[in-house]
PDB file of C-alpha atoms in Angstrom:
ATOM      1  CA  MET J   4       5.849  -6.426  -8.910  1.00 43.00           C
ATOM      2  CA  PHE J   5       3.640  -5.025  -6.184  1.00 51.00           C
ATOM      3  CA  LEU J   6       4.646  -6.356  -2.805  1.00 57.00           C
ATOM      4  CA  PHE J   7       1.339  -6.050  -0.881  1.00 63.00           C
ATOM      5  CA  ASN J   8      -1.020  -8.079  -3.017  1.00 62.00           C
ATOM      6  CA  LYS J   9      -0.473 -11.399  -1.269  1.00 66.00           C
ATOM      7  CA  SER J  10      -0.271 -10.295   2.312  1.00 80.00           C
ATOM      8  CA  TYR J  11      -2.836  -7.475   2.446  1.00 89.00           C
ATOM      9  CA  PRO J  12      -5.858  -8.312   0.232  1.00 89.00           C
ATOM     10  CA  PHE J  13      -8.027  -6.068   2.361  1.00 92.00           C
ATOM     11  CA  LEU J  14      -6.414  -2.913   0.950  1.00 93.00           C
ATOM     12  CA  ASP J  15      -9.019  -2.950  -1.819  1.00 90.00           C
ATOM     13  CA  ASN J  16      -8.580   0.534  -3.334  1.00 93.00           C
ATOM     14  CA  LEU J  17      -4.829   0.180  -3.431  1.00 94.00           C
ATOM     15  CA  LEU J  18      -4.825  -3.225  -5.135  1.00 92.00           C
ATOM     16  CA  SER J  19      -7.429  -2.187  -7.729  1.00 93.00           C
ATOM     17  CA  ALA J  20      -5.536   0.986  -8.436  1.00 95.00           C
ATOM     18  CA  TYR J  21      -2.285  -0.877  -9.054  1.00 93.00           C
ATOM     19  CA  ARG J  22      -4.014  -3.274 -11.438  1.00 93.00           C
ATOM     20  CA  GLU J  23      -5.403  -0.398 -13.377  1.00 95.00           C
ATOM     21  CA  PHE J  24      -2.130   1.522 -13.384  1.00 96.00           C
ATOM     22  CA  ASP J  25      -0.400  -1.399 -15.114  1.00 94.00           C
ATOM     23  CA  GLU J  26      -2.950  -1.689 -17.887  1.00 94.00           C
ATOM     24  CA  GLU J  27      -2.260  -0.350 -21.391  1.00 90.00           C
ATOM     25  CA  SER J  28      -4.052   2.787 -22.537  1.00 85.00           C
ATOM     26  CA  GLU J  29      -7.138   2.499 -24.763  1.00 83.00           C
ATOM     27  CA  ASN J  30      -6.295   5.786 -26.422  1.00 80.00           C
ATOM     28  CA  LYS J  31      -2.619   5.128 -26.766  1.00 84.00           C
ATOM     29  CA  GLU J  32      -2.270   6.909 -30.123  1.00 88.00           C
ATOM     30  CA  GLU J  33      -3.559  10.186 -28.686  1.00 87.00           C
ATOM     31  CA  LEU J  34      -1.283  10.061 -25.651  1.00 88.00           C
ATOM     32  CA  SER J  35       1.687   8.872 -27.800  1.00 91.00           C
ATOM     33  CA  SER J  36       1.187  11.844 -30.113  1.00 90.00           C
ATOM     34  CA  PHE J  37       1.108  14.275 -27.171  1.00 87.00           C
ATOM     35  CA  TYR J  38       4.162  12.605 -25.708  1.00 90.00           C
ATOM     36  CA  GLU J  39       6.112  12.951 -28.980  1.00 91.00           C
ATOM     37  CA  THR J  40       5.180  16.519 -29.697  1.00 89.00           C
ATOM     38  CA  GLU J  41       4.721  18.192 -26.318  1.00 84.00           C
ATOM     39  CA  VAL J  42       6.969  16.504 -23.786  1.00 88.00           C
ATOM     40  CA  THR J  43      10.453  17.962 -23.687  1.00 88.00           C
ATOM     41  CA  ASP J  44      13.194  15.406 -24.349  1.00 90.00           C
ATOM     42  CA  VAL J  45      16.019  15.072 -21.776  1.00 88.00           C
ATOM     43  CA  GLN J  46      19.274  13.786 -23.233  1.00 85.00           C
ATOM     44  CA  GLY J  47      17.550  11.315 -25.479  1.00 85.00           C
ATOM     45  CA  LYS J  48      15.798   9.612 -22.556  1.00 90.00           C
ATOM     46  CA  LYS J  49      12.212  10.216 -23.774  1.00 92.00           C
ATOM     47  CA  GLN J  50      12.140   7.232 -26.137  1.00 94.00           C
ATOM     48  CA  MET J  51      13.946   4.971 -23.712  1.00 94.00           C
ATOM     49  CA  TYR J  52      11.232   5.303 -21.053  1.00 95.00           C
ATOM     50  CA  LYS J  53       8.254   5.931 -23.322  1.00 94.00           C
ATOM     51  CA  HIS J  54       6.468   2.722 -22.200  1.00 94.00           C
ATOM     52  CA  ILE J  55       6.442   3.888 -18.580  1.00 95.00           C
ATOM     53  CA  PHE J  56       5.458   7.483 -19.249  1.00 94.00           C
ATOM     54  CA  LEU J  57       2.620   6.631 -21.601  1.00 94.00           C
ATOM     55  CA  LYS J  58       1.118   4.667 -18.709  1.00 95.00           C
ATOM     56  CA  LEU J  59       1.794   7.600 -16.381  1.00 95.00           C
ATOM     57  CA  LEU J  60      -0.079   9.953 -18.746  1.00 92.00           C
ATOM     58  CA  LYS J  61      -2.890   7.383 -19.016  1.00 93.00           C
ATOM     59  CA  ASN J  62      -3.140   7.146 -15.265  1.00 94.00           C
ATOM     60  CA  LEU J  63      -3.150  10.921 -14.741  1.00 92.00           C
ATOM     61  CA  GLN J  64      -5.950  11.149 -17.240  1.00 88.00           C
ATOM     62  CA  SER J  65      -7.902   8.400 -15.517  1.00 90.00           C
ATOM     63  CA  ILE J  66      -7.614  10.069 -12.115  1.00 90.00           C
ATOM     64  CA  ALA J  67      -8.758  13.366 -13.610  1.00 87.00           C
ATOM     65  CA  ASN J  68     -11.762  11.745 -15.411  1.00 88.00           C
ATOM     66  CA  LYS J  69     -12.915  10.031 -12.211  1.00 90.00           C
ATOM     67  CA  GLY J  70     -13.288  13.414 -10.563  1.00 86.00           C
ATOM     68  CA  TYR J  71     -11.407  12.609  -7.373  1.00 87.00           C
ATOM     69  CA  ASN J  72     -11.034  15.521  -5.009  1.00 83.00           C
ATOM     70  CA  GLY J  73      -9.909  16.215  -1.428  1.00 88.00           C
ATOM     71  CA  PRO J  74      -8.854  13.108   0.544  1.00 92.00           C
ATOM     72  CA  GLN J  75      -9.712  10.773  -2.320  1.00 93.00           C
ATOM     73  CA  ALA J  76      -7.445  12.666  -4.721  1.00 92.00           C
ATOM     74  CA  HIS J  77      -4.656  12.569  -2.135  1.00 94.00           C
ATOM     75  CA  GLU J  78      -5.143   8.819  -1.759  1.00 96.00           C
ATOM     76  CA  TYR J  79      -5.004   7.970  -5.451  1.00 96.00           C
ATOM     77  CA  CYS J  80      -2.154  10.390  -6.169  1.00 96.00           C
ATOM     78  CA  THR J  81      -0.194   8.627  -3.428  1.00 97.00           C
ATOM     79  CA  TYR J  82      -0.895   5.253  -4.999  1.00 96.00           C
ATOM     80  CA  LEU J  83       0.177   6.657  -8.360  1.00 97.00           C
ATOM     81  CA  TYR J  84       3.357   8.147  -6.913  1.00 97.00           C
ATOM     82  CA  HIS J  85       4.310   4.837  -5.370  1.00 96.00           C
ATOM     83  CA  TRP J  86       3.542   2.944  -8.617  1.00 96.00           C
ATOM     84  CA  LEU J  87       5.766   5.456 -10.491  1.00 97.00           C
ATOM     85  CA  TYR J  88       8.551   5.148  -7.945  1.00 97.00           C
ATOM     86  CA  LEU J  89       8.579   1.340  -8.167  1.00 95.00           C
ATOM     87  CA  ASN J  90       8.664   1.441 -11.988  1.00 96.00           C
ATOM     88  CA  THR J  91      11.581   3.982 -12.109  1.00 96.00           C
ATOM     89  CA  LYS J  92      13.651   3.463  -9.004  1.00 95.00           C
ATOM     90  CA  GLU J  93      16.220   1.374 -10.886  1.00 94.00           C
ATOM     91  CA  TYR J  94      16.961   4.335 -13.223  1.00 93.00           C
ATOM     92  CA  ASN J  95      18.984   7.263 -12.009  1.00 89.00           C
ATOM     93  CA  ASP J  96      18.302   9.468 -15.005  1.00 92.00           C
ATOM     94  CA  VAL J  97      14.540   9.778 -15.134  1.00 94.00           C
ATOM     95  CA  ASP J  98      13.722  12.303 -12.436  1.00 94.00           C
ATOM     96  CA  LEU J  99      13.935  15.369 -14.604  1.00 93.00           C
ATOM     97  CA  LEU J 100      11.633  13.786 -17.180  1.00 94.00           C
ATOM     98  CA  ILE J 101       9.178  12.841 -14.410  1.00 95.00           C
ATOM     99  CA  SER J 102       9.167  16.468 -13.193  1.00 94.00           C
ATOM    100  CA  ILE J 103       8.478  17.685 -16.681  1.00 91.00           C
ATOM    101  CA  ILE J 104       5.501  15.408 -17.210  1.00 90.00           C
ATOM    102  CA  LEU J 105       3.955  15.996 -13.770  1.00 91.00           C
ATOM    103  CA  GLU J 106       4.459  19.757 -13.947  1.00 86.00           C
ATOM    104  CA  ASP J 107       3.155  19.947 -17.550  1.00 77.00           C
ATOM    105  CA  SER J 108      -0.036  18.098 -16.503  1.00 72.00           C
ATOM    106  CA  GLN J 109      -0.861  21.118 -14.344  1.00 70.00           C
ATOM    107  CA  THR J 110      -0.896  23.489 -17.391  1.00 66.00           C
ATOM    108  CA  GLU J 111      -3.639  24.338 -19.905  1.00 59.00           C
ATOM    109  CA  LYS J 112      -1.675  22.922 -22.848  1.00 59.00           C
ATOM    110  CA  HIS J 113      -1.968  19.426 -21.463  1.00 58.00           C
ATOM    111  CA  PRO J 114      -4.931  17.376 -22.713  1.00 58.00           C
ATOM    112  CA  ILE J 115      -5.632  16.175 -19.177  1.00 55.00           C
ATOM    113  CA  LYS J 116      -5.922  19.704 -17.679  1.00 59.00           C
ATOM    114  CA  ILE J 117      -5.844  18.771 -13.979  1.00 60.00           C
ATOM    115  CA  ASN J 118      -4.447  20.357 -10.881  1.00 69.00           C
ATOM    116  CA  MET J 119      -3.519  17.296  -8.867  1.00 81.00           C
ATOM    117  CA  CYS J 120      -0.584  14.893  -8.437  1.00 91.00           C
ATOM    118  CA  PRO J 121       2.063  17.630  -8.767  1.00 92.00           C
ATOM    119  CA  TYR J 122       5.782  16.811  -8.911  1.00 94.00           C
ATOM    120  CA  SER J 123       6.418  18.655  -5.630  1.00 94.00           C
ATOM    121  CA  SER J 124       4.309  16.121  -3.700  1.00 95.00           C
ATOM    122  CA  TYR J 125       5.968  13.204  -5.471  1.00 96.00           C
ATOM    123  CA  ASN J 126       9.390  14.544  -4.700  1.00 95.00           C
ATOM    124  CA  LYS J 127       8.583  14.808  -0.987  1.00 94.00           C
ATOM    125  CA  GLN J 128       7.049  11.330  -0.773  1.00 95.00           C
ATOM    126  CA  LYS J 129      10.063   9.591  -2.333  1.00 94.00           C
ATOM    127  CA  ALA J 130      11.598   9.592   1.125  1.00 92.00           C
ATOM    128  CA  ILE J 131       8.679   7.399   2.230  1.00 95.00           C
ATOM    129  CA  PHE J 132       8.750   5.081  -0.781  1.00 95.00           C
ATOM    130  CA  LYS J 133      12.398   4.133  -0.143  1.00 93.00           C
ATOM    131  CA  LEU J 134      11.294   2.266   3.038  1.00 94.00           C
ATOM    132  CA  ASN J 135       8.853  -0.557   2.498  1.00 91.00           C
ATOM    133  CA  ASN J 136       7.746  -0.738   6.089  1.00 93.00           C
ATOM    134  CA  LEU J 137       7.004   3.011   6.070  1.00 95.00           C
ATOM    135  CA  VAL J 138       5.011   2.689   2.817  1.00 95.00           C
ATOM    136  CA  LYS J 139       2.963  -0.060   4.505  1.00 94.00           C
ATOM    137  CA  LEU J 140       2.315   2.193   7.529  1.00 97.00           C
ATOM    138  CA  SER J 141       1.484   5.174   5.315  1.00 96.00           C
ATOM    139  CA  TYR J 142      -1.455   3.356   3.661  1.00 97.00           C
ATOM    140  CA  PHE J 143      -3.197   2.823   7.022  1.00 98.00           C
ATOM    141  CA  LYS J 144      -4.730   6.304   6.945  1.00 97.00           C
ATOM    142  CA  PHE J 145      -6.538   5.449   3.689  1.00 97.00           C
ATOM    143  CA  ASN J 146      -7.841   2.147   4.874  1.00 96.00           C
ATOM    144  CA  TYR J 147      -8.388   2.368   8.616  1.00 96.00           C
ATOM    145  CA  GLU J 148     -12.211   2.365   8.333  1.00 96.00           C
ATOM    146  CA  ASN J 149     -12.198  -0.823   6.321  1.00 95.00           C
ATOM    147  CA  ILE J 150      -9.703  -2.411   8.794  1.00 96.00           C
ATOM    148  CA  LYS J 151     -11.845  -1.325  11.690  1.00 96.00           C
ATOM    149  CA  GLY J 152     -14.904  -2.991  10.144  1.00 95.00           C
ATOM    150  CA  ILE J 153     -13.037  -6.219   9.559  1.00 95.00           C
ATOM    151  CA  LEU J 154     -11.806  -6.298  13.162  1.00 96.00           C
ATOM    152  CA  LYS J 155     -15.236  -5.524  14.632  1.00 94.00           C
ATOM    153  CA  GLU J 156     -17.071  -8.151  12.569  1.00 89.00           C
ATOM    154  CA  LYS J 157     -14.235 -10.766  12.582  1.00 89.00           C
ATOM    155  CA  GLN J 158     -14.300 -11.130   8.836  1.00 80.00           C
ATOM    156  CA  TYR J 159     -12.156 -14.189   8.082  1.00 80.00           C
ATOM    157  CA  PRO J 160      -9.506 -14.705   6.745  1.00 78.00           C
ATOM    158  CA  ASN J 161      -8.806 -10.967   6.593  1.00 91.00           C
ATOM    159  CA  TYR J 162      -9.320 -10.679  10.347  1.00 93.00           C
ATOM    160  CA  CYS J 163      -5.982 -12.317  11.140  1.00 93.00           C
ATOM    161  CA  LEU J 164      -4.223 -10.583   8.234  1.00 92.00           C
ATOM    162  CA  CYS J 165      -5.379  -7.238   9.609  1.00 95.00           C
ATOM    163  CA  HIS J 166      -4.000  -8.047  13.025  1.00 95.00           C
ATOM    164  CA  LYS J 167      -0.667  -8.977  11.372  1.00 94.00           C
ATOM    165  CA  TYR J 168      -0.699  -5.750   9.479  1.00 96.00           C
ATOM    166  CA  LEU J 169      -1.358  -3.707  12.665  1.00 97.00           C
ATOM    167  CA  ASP J 170       1.507  -5.495  14.418  1.00 96.00           C
ATOM    168  CA  GLU J 171       3.884  -4.571  11.618  1.00 96.00           C
ATOM    169  CA  CYS J 172       2.708  -0.950  11.431  1.00 98.00           C
ATOM    170  CA  VAL J 173       2.931  -0.428  15.206  1.00 98.00           C
ATOM    171  CA  ASN J 174       6.424  -2.014  15.249  1.00 97.00           C
ATOM    172  CA  THR J 175       7.503   0.383  12.469  1.00 97.00           C
ATOM    173  CA  TYR J 176       6.021   3.364  14.283  1.00 98.00           C
ATOM    174  CA  ARG J 177       7.752   2.485  17.578  1.00 97.00           C
ATOM    175  CA  SER J 178      11.169   1.883  15.986  1.00 95.00           C
ATOM    176  CA  MET J 179      11.147   5.067  13.941  1.00 96.00           C
ATOM    177  CA  ILE J 180       9.485   7.562  16.199  1.00 95.00           C
ATOM    178  CA  ASP J 181      12.387   7.667  18.625  1.00 90.00           C
ATOM    179  CA  SER J 182      15.223   7.109  16.231  1.00 92.00           C
ATOM    180  CA  ARG J 183      14.100   9.453  13.444  1.00 94.00           C
ATOM    181  CA  CYS J 184      11.857  11.991  15.086  1.00 95.00           C
ATOM    182  CA  SER J 185      13.653  13.172  18.254  1.00 90.00           C
ATOM    183  CA  ASN J 186      14.110  16.899  18.667  1.00 89.00           C
ATOM    184  CA  THR J 187      17.530  16.724  17.055  1.00 89.00           C
ATOM    185  CA  GLU J 188      16.549  14.467  14.153  1.00 90.00           C
ATOM    186  CA  ARG J 189      13.045  15.725  13.235  1.00 92.00           C
ATOM    187  CA  LYS J 190      14.237  18.573  10.977  1.00 90.00           C
ATOM    188  CA  ASN J 191      16.144  16.061   8.801  1.00 91.00           C
ATOM    189  CA  ASN J 192      13.089  13.712   8.539  1.00 94.00           C
ATOM    190  CA  GLU J 193      10.100  16.021   8.164  1.00 93.00           C
ATOM    191  CA  GLU J 194       8.119  13.934   5.702  1.00 94.00           C
ATOM    192  CA  LEU J 195       8.797  10.683   7.621  1.00 96.00           C
ATOM    193  CA  CYS J 196       7.867  12.225  10.930  1.00 96.00           C
ATOM    194  CA  SER J 197       4.704  13.733   9.449  1.00 96.00           C
ATOM    195  CA  GLU J 198       3.729  10.209   8.263  1.00 97.00           C
ATOM    196  CA  LEU J 199       4.238   8.825  11.758  1.00 98.00           C
ATOM    197  CA  THR J 200       2.215  11.577  13.309  1.00 97.00           C
ATOM    198  CA  GLN J 201      -0.660  10.896  10.930  1.00 97.00           C
ATOM    199  CA  PHE J 202      -0.507   7.202  11.745  1.00 98.00           C
ATOM    200  CA  ASN J 203      -0.777   7.978  15.474  1.00 98.00           C
ATOM    201  CA  TYR J 204      -3.853  10.145  14.770  1.00 98.00           C
ATOM    202  CA  TYR J 205      -5.666   7.629  12.621  1.00 98.00           C
ATOM    203  CA  TYR J 206      -4.746   4.738  14.821  1.00 98.00           C
ATOM    204  CA  SER J 207      -6.616   6.431  17.625  1.00 97.00           C
ATOM    205  CA  ASN J 208      -9.812   5.727  15.670  1.00 95.00           C
ATOM    206  CA  LEU J 209      -9.256   2.046  16.466  1.00 96.00           C
ATOM    207  CA  THR J 210      -8.057   2.473  20.033  1.00 96.00           C
ATOM    208  CA  GLY J 211     -11.070   4.654  20.714  1.00 95.00           C
ATOM    209  CA  ASP J 212     -13.409   1.764  19.931  1.00 96.00           C
ATOM    210  CA  ILE J 213     -14.160  -0.170  23.118  1.00 95.00           C
ATOM    211  CA  THR J 214     -15.021  -3.360  21.137  1.00 94.00           C
ATOM    212  CA  ILE J 215     -11.571  -3.796  19.645  1.00 95.00           C
ATOM    213  CA  ARG J 216      -9.078  -1.615  21.519  1.00 94.00           C
ATOM    214  CA  GLU J 217      -7.932  -4.279  23.989  1.00 96.00           C
ATOM    215  CA  LYS J 218      -7.352  -6.735  21.122  1.00 95.00           C
ATOM    216  CA  ILE J 219      -5.027  -4.544  19.062  1.00 97.00           C
ATOM    217  CA  PRO J 220      -1.402  -3.663  19.863  1.00 97.00           C
ATOM    218  CA  ASP J 221      -0.731  -0.587  21.980  1.00 97.00           C
ATOM    219  CA  ILE J 222       0.973   2.020  19.833  1.00 97.00           C
ATOM    220  CA  TYR J 223       3.538   2.798  22.545  1.00 96.00           C
ATOM    221  CA  ASN J 224       4.562  -0.704  23.799  1.00 96.00           C
ATOM    222  CA  GLY J 225       3.265  -2.995  21.003  1.00 96.00           C
ATOM    223  CA  GLU J 226       1.387  -5.221  23.488  1.00 96.00           C
ATOM    224  CA  ARG J 227      -2.267  -6.271  23.546  1.00 96.00           C
ATOM    225  CA  LYS J 228      -4.294  -6.180  26.766  1.00 94.00           C
ATOM    226  CA  LEU J 229      -6.108  -9.352  25.670  1.00 93.00           C
ATOM    227  CA  GLU J 230      -4.300 -12.296  24.117  1.00 90.00           C
ATOM    228  CA  LEU J 231      -5.184 -12.829  20.475  1.00 88.00           C
ATOM    229  CA  LEU J 232      -6.544 -16.355  20.533  1.00 85.00           C
ATOM    230  CA  ASP J 233      -8.379 -16.393  17.165  1.00 81.00           C
ATOM    231  CA  CYS J 234      -5.254 -16.374  14.970  1.00 88.00           C
ATOM    232  CA  PRO J 235      -2.122 -18.478  14.627  1.00 83.00           C
ATOM    233  CA  SER J 236       0.892 -17.217  16.574  1.00 75.00           C
ATOM    234  CA  GLU J 237       4.025 -15.737  14.941  1.00 71.00           C
ATOM    235  CA  GLU J 238       5.827 -18.981  15.928  1.00 73.00           C
ATOM    236  CA  GLU J 239       3.363 -21.042  13.928  1.00 72.00           C
ATOM    237  CA  ILE J 240       3.636 -18.745  10.940  1.00 64.00           C
ATOM    238  CA  SER J 241       7.433 -18.749  11.149  1.00 65.00           C
ATOM    239  CA  LYS J 242       7.510 -22.575  11.185  1.00 66.00           C
ATOM    240  CA  LEU J 243       5.252 -22.674   8.179  1.00 56.00           C
ATOM    241  CA  ARG J 244       7.353 -20.199   6.240  1.00 53.00           C
ATOM    242  CA  SER J 245      10.518 -22.176   6.927  1.00 61.00           C
ATOM    243  CA  GLY J 246       8.806 -25.439   6.000  1.00 57.00           C
ATOM    244  CA  SER J 247       9.370 -26.925   9.434  1.00 52.00           C
ATOM    245  CA  GLY J 248       6.755 -28.229  11.778  1.00 47.00           C
ATOM    246  CA  PRO J 249       3.922 -30.675  11.240  1.00 44.00           C
ATOM    247  CA  SER J 250       1.507 -28.071   9.889  1.00 42.00           C
ATOM    248  CA  SER J 251       3.488 -27.047   6.801  1.00 38.00           C
ATOM    249  CA  ASP J 252       2.473 -29.926   4.499  1.00 45.00           C
ATOM    250  CA  ALA J 253      -1.181 -29.736   5.568  1.00 44.00           C
ATOM    251  CA  ALA J 254      -1.266 -26.011   5.005  1.00 41.00           C
ATOM    252  CA  ALA J 255       0.344 -26.310   1.596  1.00 41.00           C
ATOM    253  CA  SER J 256      -2.278 -28.932   0.760  1.00 42.00           C
ATOM    254  CA  ASP J 257      -5.045 -26.540   1.872  1.00 41.00           C
ATOM    255  CA  VAL J 258      -3.881 -23.972  -0.695  1.00 37.00           C
ATOM    256  CA  LYS J 259      -5.254 -26.250  -3.409  1.00 39.00           C
ATOM    257  CA  THR J 260      -8.672 -26.336  -1.748  1.00 38.00           C
ATOM    258  CA  LEU J 261      -9.069 -22.593  -1.077  1.00 34.00           C
ATOM    259  CA  PRO J 262     -12.043 -21.004  -2.831  1.00 36.00           C
ATOM    260  CA  THR J 263     -10.937 -19.652  -6.250  1.00 35.00           C
ATOM    261  CA  ALA J 264     -11.764 -16.015  -5.448  1.00 32.00           C
ATOM    262  CA  LEU J 265      -9.855 -16.236  -2.159  1.00 31.00           C
ATOM    263  CA  GLY J 266      -6.876 -17.868  -3.797  1.00 36.00           C
ATOM    264  CA  THR J 267      -6.789 -15.260  -6.560  1.00 34.00           C
ATOM    265  CA  ILE J 268      -7.179 -12.216  -4.377  1.00 32.00           C
ATOM    266  CA  ALA J 269      -4.825 -13.291  -1.595  1.00 39.00           C
ATOM    267  CA  GLY J 270      -2.216 -14.950  -3.764  1.00 40.00           C
ATOM    268  CA  ALA J 271      -2.917 -18.335  -2.091  1.00 36.00           C
ATOM    269  CA  THR J 272       0.216 -18.253  -0.017  1.00 43.00           C
ATOM    270  CA  SER J 273       0.856 -21.029   2.443  1.00 44.00           C
ATOM    271  CA  VAL J 274       0.675 -18.532   5.280  1.00 47.00           C
ATOM    272  CA  LEU J 275      -2.788 -17.514   4.147  1.00 47.00           C
ATOM    273  CA  ALA J 276      -3.770 -21.163   3.950  1.00 48.00           C
ATOM    274  CA  LEU J 277      -2.843 -21.585   7.586  1.00 49.00           C
ATOM    275  CA  LEU J 278      -4.853 -18.534   8.568  1.00 47.00           C
ATOM    276  CA  TYR J 279      -7.818 -19.764   6.564  1.00 44.00           C
ATOM    277  CA  LYS J 280      -7.596 -23.236   8.111  1.00 47.00           C
ATOM    278  CA  VAL J 281      -7.391 -21.935  11.681  1.00 44.00           C
ATOM    279  CA  ASN J 282     -10.203 -19.471  11.177  1.00 44.00           C
ATOM    280  CA  ALA J 283     -12.425 -22.094   9.581  1.00 42.00           C
ATOM    281  CA  MET J 284     -12.006 -24.313  12.652  1.00 40.00           C
ATOM    282  CA  ILE J 285     -12.915 -21.428  14.892  1.00 37.00           C
ATOM    283  CA  ILE J 286     -16.040 -20.653  12.937  1.00 37.00           C
ATOM    284  CA  LEU J 287     -17.123 -24.327  12.995  1.00 36.00           C
ATOM    285  CA  ASN J 288     -16.640 -24.459  16.758  1.00 38.00           C
ATOM    286  CA  VAL J 289     -18.677 -21.353  17.515  1.00 36.00           C
TER     287      VAL J 289
END
């Protein structure tokens, strides 16, 4: 279900959080009892969506037990909000029940007894979750240090995947900052514009590093000062995706020979196979 696992294996915290969010609870009976007796029913919807909300309760409990606070709490609540949105976006009658559960988790009667991941924050961030490209950009602020390390040390194959990710994020920023955040539009897109402002701030941590700033796209024009020679071009990737070009069969074959861990983590896509093949050749020629 999660759309980033194949293309962005370097988003470690995000991917591990999603795997955990989807797991069943070990104390399901306790949470089920609380759900049945304490959560207010809404037009008979409580039983219909019980499987989703038991996982939500389990995940709230897990976040509380791990003692996250400050930026870390914000990060994992954001991941949880997105997980919840993806699991409920097809239903137009669950929002009130979501608000009840998230608000009740802030009270003393709740067995979790936490003061994080409130409904008000979830409700604001739904505007972000509706746009996949904006979700992708929003996760940069939680992962920029890891991305910076990969770019500085040329950690393959994630090196090329990080460059691709930056291209996509910068393109999203450039297309939205003018169309959605002009003086006349900003008041209608406060959450979105706040996300773009944060991206600009955290991206400056990369552009401020002299070892990588000329190799990454400029946030205002999308261009690099130095040509990126270490990774396949967009044209090569497009040909591979469409199945055309002489490299497609070879790359597909290479998927079978990828290391098991790499294939599992990255989803062993044919695009990744091409990146892996090109990077391996570069390493051998160094």
